[in-house]
CSV table of C-alpha atoms and ligand atoms in Angstrom, one decimal:
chain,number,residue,atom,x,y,z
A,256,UNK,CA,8.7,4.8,7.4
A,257,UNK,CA,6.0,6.4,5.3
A,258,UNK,CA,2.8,4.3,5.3
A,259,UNK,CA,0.2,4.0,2.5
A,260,UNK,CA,-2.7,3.7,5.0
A,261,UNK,CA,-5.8,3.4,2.8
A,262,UNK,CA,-6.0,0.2,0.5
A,263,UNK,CA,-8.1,-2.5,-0.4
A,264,UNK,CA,-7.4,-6.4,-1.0
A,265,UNK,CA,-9.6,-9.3,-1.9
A,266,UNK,CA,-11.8,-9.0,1.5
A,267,UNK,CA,-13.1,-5.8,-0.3
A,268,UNK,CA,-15.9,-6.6,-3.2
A,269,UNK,CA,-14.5,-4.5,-5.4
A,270,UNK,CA,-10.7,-5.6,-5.2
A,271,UNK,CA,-9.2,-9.0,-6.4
A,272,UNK,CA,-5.8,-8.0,-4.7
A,273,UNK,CA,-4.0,-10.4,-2.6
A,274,UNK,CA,-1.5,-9.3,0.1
A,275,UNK,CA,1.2,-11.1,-1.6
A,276,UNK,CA,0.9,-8.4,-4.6
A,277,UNK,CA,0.3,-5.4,-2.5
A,278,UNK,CA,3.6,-6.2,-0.2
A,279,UNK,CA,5.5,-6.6,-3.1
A,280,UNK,CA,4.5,-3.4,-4.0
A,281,UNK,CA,4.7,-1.5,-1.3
A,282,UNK,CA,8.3,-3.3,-0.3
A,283,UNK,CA,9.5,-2.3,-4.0
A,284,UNK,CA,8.1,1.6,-3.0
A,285,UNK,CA,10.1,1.5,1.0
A,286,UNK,CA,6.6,1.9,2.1
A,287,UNK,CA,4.4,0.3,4.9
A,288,UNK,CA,0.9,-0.8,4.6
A,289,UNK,CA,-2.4,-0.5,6.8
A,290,UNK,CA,-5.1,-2.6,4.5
A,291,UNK,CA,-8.6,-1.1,5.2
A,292,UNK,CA,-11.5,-3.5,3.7
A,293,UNK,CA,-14.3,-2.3,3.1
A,294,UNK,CA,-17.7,-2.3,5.6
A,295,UNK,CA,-20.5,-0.8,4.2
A,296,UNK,CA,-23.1,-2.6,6.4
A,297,UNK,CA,-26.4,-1.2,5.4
A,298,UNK,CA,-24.9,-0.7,1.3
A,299,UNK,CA,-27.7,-1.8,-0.9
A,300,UNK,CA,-27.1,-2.3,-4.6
A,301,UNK,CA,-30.3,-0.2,-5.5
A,302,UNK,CA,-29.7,-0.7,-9.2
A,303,UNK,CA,-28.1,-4.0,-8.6
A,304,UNK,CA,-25.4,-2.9,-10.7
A,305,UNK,CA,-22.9,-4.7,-9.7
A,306,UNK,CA,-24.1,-6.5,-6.6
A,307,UNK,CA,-21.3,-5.6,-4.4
A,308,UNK,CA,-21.6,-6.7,-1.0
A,309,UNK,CA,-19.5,-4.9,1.1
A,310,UNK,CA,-18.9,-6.7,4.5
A,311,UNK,CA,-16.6,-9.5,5.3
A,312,UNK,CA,-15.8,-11.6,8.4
A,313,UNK,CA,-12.9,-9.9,10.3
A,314,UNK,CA,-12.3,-13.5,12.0
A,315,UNK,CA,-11.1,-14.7,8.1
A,316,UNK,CA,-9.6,-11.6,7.5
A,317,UNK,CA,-7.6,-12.0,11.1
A,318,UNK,CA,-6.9,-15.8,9.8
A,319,UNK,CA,-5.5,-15.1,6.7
A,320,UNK,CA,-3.2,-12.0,7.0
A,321,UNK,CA,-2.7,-12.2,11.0
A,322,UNK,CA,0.6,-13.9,10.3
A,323,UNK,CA,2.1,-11.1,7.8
A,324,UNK,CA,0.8,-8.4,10.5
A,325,UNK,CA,3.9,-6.2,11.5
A,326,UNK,CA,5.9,-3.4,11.6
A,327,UNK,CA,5.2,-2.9,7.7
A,328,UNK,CA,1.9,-4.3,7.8
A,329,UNK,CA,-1.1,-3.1,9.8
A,330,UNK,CA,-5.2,-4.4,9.3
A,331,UNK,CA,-7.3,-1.6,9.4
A,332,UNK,CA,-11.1,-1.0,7.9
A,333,UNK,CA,-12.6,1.3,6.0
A,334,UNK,CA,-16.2,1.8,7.9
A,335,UNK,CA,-19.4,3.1,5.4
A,336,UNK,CA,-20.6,5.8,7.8
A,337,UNK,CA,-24.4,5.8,7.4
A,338,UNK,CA,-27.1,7.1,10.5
A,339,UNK,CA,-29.1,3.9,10.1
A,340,UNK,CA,-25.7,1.5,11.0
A,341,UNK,CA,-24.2,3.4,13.8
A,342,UNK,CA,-25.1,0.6,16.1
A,343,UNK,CA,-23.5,-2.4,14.2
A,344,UNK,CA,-20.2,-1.1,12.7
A,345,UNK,CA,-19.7,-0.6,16.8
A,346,UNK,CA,-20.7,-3.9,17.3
A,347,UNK,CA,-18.3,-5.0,14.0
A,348,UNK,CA,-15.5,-3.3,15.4
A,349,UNK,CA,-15.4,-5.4,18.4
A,350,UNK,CA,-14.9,-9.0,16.3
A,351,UNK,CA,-11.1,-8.3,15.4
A,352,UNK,CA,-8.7,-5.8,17.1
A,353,UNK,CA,-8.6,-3.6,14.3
A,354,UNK,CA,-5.0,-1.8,14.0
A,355,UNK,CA,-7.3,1.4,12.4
A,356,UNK,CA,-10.9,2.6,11.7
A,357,UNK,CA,-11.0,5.1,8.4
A,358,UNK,CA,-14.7,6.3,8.6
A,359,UNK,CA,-15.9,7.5,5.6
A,360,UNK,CA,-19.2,8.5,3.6
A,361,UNK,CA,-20.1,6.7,0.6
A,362,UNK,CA,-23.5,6.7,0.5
A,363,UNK,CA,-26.6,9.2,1.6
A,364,UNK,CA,-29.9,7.9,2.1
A,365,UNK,CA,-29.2,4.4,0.6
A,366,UNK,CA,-28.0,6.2,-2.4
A,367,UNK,CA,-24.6,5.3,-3.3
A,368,UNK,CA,-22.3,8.5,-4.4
A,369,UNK,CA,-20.7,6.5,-7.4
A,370,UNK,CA,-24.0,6.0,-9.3
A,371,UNK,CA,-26.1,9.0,-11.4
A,372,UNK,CA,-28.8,8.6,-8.7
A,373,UNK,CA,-27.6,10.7,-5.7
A,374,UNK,CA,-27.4,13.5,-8.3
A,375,UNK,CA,-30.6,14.0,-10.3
A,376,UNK,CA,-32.7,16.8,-9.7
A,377,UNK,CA,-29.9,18.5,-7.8
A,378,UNK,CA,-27.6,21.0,-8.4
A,379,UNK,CA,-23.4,20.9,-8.0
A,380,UNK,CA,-24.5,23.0,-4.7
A,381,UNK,CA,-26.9,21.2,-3.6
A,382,UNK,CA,-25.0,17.7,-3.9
A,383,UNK,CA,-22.3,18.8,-2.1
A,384,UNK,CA,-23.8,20.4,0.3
A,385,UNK,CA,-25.7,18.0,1.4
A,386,UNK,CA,-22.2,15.8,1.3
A,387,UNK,CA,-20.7,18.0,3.8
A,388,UNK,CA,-23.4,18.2,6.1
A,389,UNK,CA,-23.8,14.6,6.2
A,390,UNK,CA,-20.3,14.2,6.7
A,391,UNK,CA,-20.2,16.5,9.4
A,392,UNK,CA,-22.7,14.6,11.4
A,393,UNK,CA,-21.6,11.3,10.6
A,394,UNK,CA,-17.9,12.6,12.2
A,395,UNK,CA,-20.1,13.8,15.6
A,396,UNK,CA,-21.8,10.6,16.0
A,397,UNK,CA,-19.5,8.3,15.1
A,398,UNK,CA,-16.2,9.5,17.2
A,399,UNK,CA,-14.5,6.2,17.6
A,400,UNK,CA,-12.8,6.4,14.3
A,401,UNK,CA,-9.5,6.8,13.9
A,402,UNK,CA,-9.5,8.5,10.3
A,403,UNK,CA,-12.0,10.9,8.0
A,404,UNK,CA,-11.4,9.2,4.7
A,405,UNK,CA,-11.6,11.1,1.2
A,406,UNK,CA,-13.0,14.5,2.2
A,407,UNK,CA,-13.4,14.8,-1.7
A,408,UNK,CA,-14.5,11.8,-2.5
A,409,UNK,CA,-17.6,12.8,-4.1
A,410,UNK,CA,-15.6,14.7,-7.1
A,411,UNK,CA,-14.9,11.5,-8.0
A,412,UNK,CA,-17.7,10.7,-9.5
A,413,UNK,CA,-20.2,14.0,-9.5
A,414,UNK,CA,-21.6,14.0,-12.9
A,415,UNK,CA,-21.0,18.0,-13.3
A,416,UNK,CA,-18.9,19.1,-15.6
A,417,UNK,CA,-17.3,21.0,-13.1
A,418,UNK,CA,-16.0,18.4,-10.1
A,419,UNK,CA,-14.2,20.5,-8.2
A,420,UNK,CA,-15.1,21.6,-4.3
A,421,UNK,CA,-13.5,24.8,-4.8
A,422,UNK,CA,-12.7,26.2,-1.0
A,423,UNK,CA,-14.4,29.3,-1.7
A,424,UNK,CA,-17.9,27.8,-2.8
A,425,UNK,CA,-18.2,25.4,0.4
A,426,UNK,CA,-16.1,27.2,2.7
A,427,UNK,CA,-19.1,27.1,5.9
A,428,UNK,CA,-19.5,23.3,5.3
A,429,UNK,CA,-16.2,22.5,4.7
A,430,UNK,CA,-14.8,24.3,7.8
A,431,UNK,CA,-17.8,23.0,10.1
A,432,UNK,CA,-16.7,19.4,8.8
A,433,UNK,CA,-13.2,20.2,10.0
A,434,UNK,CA,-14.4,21.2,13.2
A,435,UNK,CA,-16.2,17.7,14.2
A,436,UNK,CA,-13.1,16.3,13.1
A,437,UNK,CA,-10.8,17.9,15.4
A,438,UNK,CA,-13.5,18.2,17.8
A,439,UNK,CA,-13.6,14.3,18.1
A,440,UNK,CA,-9.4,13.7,17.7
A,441,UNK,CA,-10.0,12.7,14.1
A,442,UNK,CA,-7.2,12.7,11.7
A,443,UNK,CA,-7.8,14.3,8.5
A,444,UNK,CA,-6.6,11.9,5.6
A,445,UNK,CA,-5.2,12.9,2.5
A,446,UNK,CA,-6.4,11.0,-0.2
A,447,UNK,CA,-4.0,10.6,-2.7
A,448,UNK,CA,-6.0,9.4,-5.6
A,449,UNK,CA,-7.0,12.8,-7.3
A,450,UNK,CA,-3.5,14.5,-6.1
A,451,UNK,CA,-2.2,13.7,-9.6
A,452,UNK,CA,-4.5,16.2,-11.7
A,453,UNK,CA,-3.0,20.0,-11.0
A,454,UNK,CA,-6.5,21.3,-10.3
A,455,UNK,CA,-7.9,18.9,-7.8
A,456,UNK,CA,-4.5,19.4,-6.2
A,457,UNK,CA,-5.3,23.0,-6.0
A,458,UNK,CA,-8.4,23.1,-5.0
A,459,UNK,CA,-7.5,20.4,-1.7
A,460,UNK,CA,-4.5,22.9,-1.0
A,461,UNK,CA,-6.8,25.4,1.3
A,462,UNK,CA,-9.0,22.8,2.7
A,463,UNK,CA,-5.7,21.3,4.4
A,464,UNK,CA,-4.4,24.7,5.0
A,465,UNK,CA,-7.3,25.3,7.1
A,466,UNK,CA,-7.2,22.4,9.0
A,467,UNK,CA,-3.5,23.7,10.0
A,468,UNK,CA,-5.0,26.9,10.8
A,469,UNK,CA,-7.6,25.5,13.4
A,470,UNK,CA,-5.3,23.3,15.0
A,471,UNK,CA,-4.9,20.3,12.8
A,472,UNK,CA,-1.4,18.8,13.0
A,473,UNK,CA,-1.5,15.0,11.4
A,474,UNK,CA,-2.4,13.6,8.6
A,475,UNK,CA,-2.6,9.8,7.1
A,476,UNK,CA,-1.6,9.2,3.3
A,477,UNK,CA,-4.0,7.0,1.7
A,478,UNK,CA,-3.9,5.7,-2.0
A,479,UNK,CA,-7.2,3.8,-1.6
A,480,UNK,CA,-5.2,1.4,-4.1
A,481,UNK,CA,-7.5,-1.5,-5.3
A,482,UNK,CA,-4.6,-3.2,-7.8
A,483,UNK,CA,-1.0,-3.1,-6.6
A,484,UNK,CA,0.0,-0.9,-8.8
A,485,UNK,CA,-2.4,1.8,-7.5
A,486,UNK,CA,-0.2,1.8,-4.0
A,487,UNK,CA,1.9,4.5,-3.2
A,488,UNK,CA,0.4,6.7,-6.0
A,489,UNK,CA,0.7,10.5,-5.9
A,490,UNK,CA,3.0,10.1,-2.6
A,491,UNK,CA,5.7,12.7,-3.9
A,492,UNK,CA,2.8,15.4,-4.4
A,493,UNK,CA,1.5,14.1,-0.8
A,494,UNK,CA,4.2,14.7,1.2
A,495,UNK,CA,5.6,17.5,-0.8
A,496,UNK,CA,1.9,19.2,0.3
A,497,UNK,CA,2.2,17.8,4.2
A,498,UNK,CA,5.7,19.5,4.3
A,499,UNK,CA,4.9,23.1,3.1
A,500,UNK,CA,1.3,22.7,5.4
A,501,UNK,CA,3.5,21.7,8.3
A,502,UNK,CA,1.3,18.7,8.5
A,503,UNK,CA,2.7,15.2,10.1
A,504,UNK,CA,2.0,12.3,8.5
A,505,UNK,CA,1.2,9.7,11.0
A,506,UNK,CA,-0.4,6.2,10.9
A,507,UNK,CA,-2.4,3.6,12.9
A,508,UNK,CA,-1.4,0.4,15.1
A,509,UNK,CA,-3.5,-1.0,18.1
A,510,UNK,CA,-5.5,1.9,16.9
A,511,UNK,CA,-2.6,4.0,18.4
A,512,UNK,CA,-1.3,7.0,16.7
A,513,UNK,CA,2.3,6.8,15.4
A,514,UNK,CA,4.3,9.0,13.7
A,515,UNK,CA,5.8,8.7,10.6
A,516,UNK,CA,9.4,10.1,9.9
B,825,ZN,ZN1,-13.9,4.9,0.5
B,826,ZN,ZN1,-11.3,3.0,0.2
């Protein structure tokens, strides 16, 4: 069974989904689920934008879906990797027994990537760079994860009017992120999100390629689906891309790797 393995349901701030919705969605797709809330620990709303809180109690979370956990269903997290928090999403960790850890970097120096402020006064260079090399650091430190989530994730929301993290521009960062992944038995994930636009599909294609060249092998799908009918989305593109990279497709349970045929 394929596995969406990157979502978010009502223990996220930003999601009002319950898992009622999302397993009717993912039963309608044949797909299973591994729900990753959100844990931002340090995450401060510097604007107070939204005030988004992004922590939860794992004891709830356990309470509430530890009856639908399964073969289909796995609880995961999605873990805000930040230098100053290092300490406490360890500690966090230890409260449930999570099925899977994505780690993943949202925010540098307090700054969250989604807002303007992260960007000003730098250039597309500069921003990303620094992205990478974060990233790269964060993996090293912070090797208990299971999962790198989103390597792109800050083309989401870059305010160039070129987004892309073409291979060629980045290639020293990008290559020495994918060496502290495999360094530390991290499994690349492949976001799904942006798989649906030609060029951001493009432009991912070598990144994975050369994680296959340095001895990557598996891979998680992850929609990083916040409504139900985000799940599953771009799968077809996902696996068509895992099957001419020669990449496995594998998800999470007792934070064991399984794969997924
Ligand atoms: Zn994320
Ligand atoms: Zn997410």
């Amino acid at each position: 069974m394929i596995f969406d393995n990157h979502l978010h349901t009502k223990f996220s701030s930003d999601s009002q989904m319950t898992i009622r919705e999302a397993l009717q969605a993912a039963e309608k797709l044949g797909l299973g689920l591994v729900v990753t809330e959100h844990w931002d620990y340090d995450y401060i709303d510097t604007k107070n934008y939204q005030d988004m809180d992004f922590r939860f109690e794992p004891e709830a979370y356990w309470e509430e879906y530890g009856s639908c956990r399964g073969s289909t269903l796995q609880l995961g997290v999605e873990v805000g990797l930040t230098g100053s928090s290092r300490k406490e999403n360890i500690d966090f960790l230890q409260r449930a027994p999570f099925d899977q850890v994505i780690g993943s970097i949202h925010t540098i120096d307090m700054l969250d990537l989604y807002y303007p402020d992260f960007y000003e006064g730098k250039t597309k260079q500069e921003a990303y760079g620094e992205y990478l090399t974060v990233m790269a650091e964060m993996i090293r430190e912070n090797p208990y994860i299971d999962i790198l989530g989103h390597i792109d994730y800050i083309c989401r929301y870059a305010p160039y009017p070129e987004k892309l993290m073409k291979y060629a521009d980045f290639s020293d960062l990008l290559e020495e992120v994918l060496r502290a992944v495999l360094e530390t038995g991290t499994v690349l994930e492949l976001n799904t999100r942006r798989l649906g636009d030609r060029a951001a599909q493009k432009a991912l294609l070598p990144v994975y390629r050369r994680y296959r060249e340095l001895g990557g092998r598996y891979i998680t799908l992850g929609s990083d689906a916040h409504t139900a009918e985000n799940i599953g989305m771009n799968f077809q593109q996902a696996l068509d891309m895992a099957a001419a990279l020669e990449l496995q497709p594998v998800t999470f349970s007792e934070r064991q790797m399984l794969y997924c045929r």
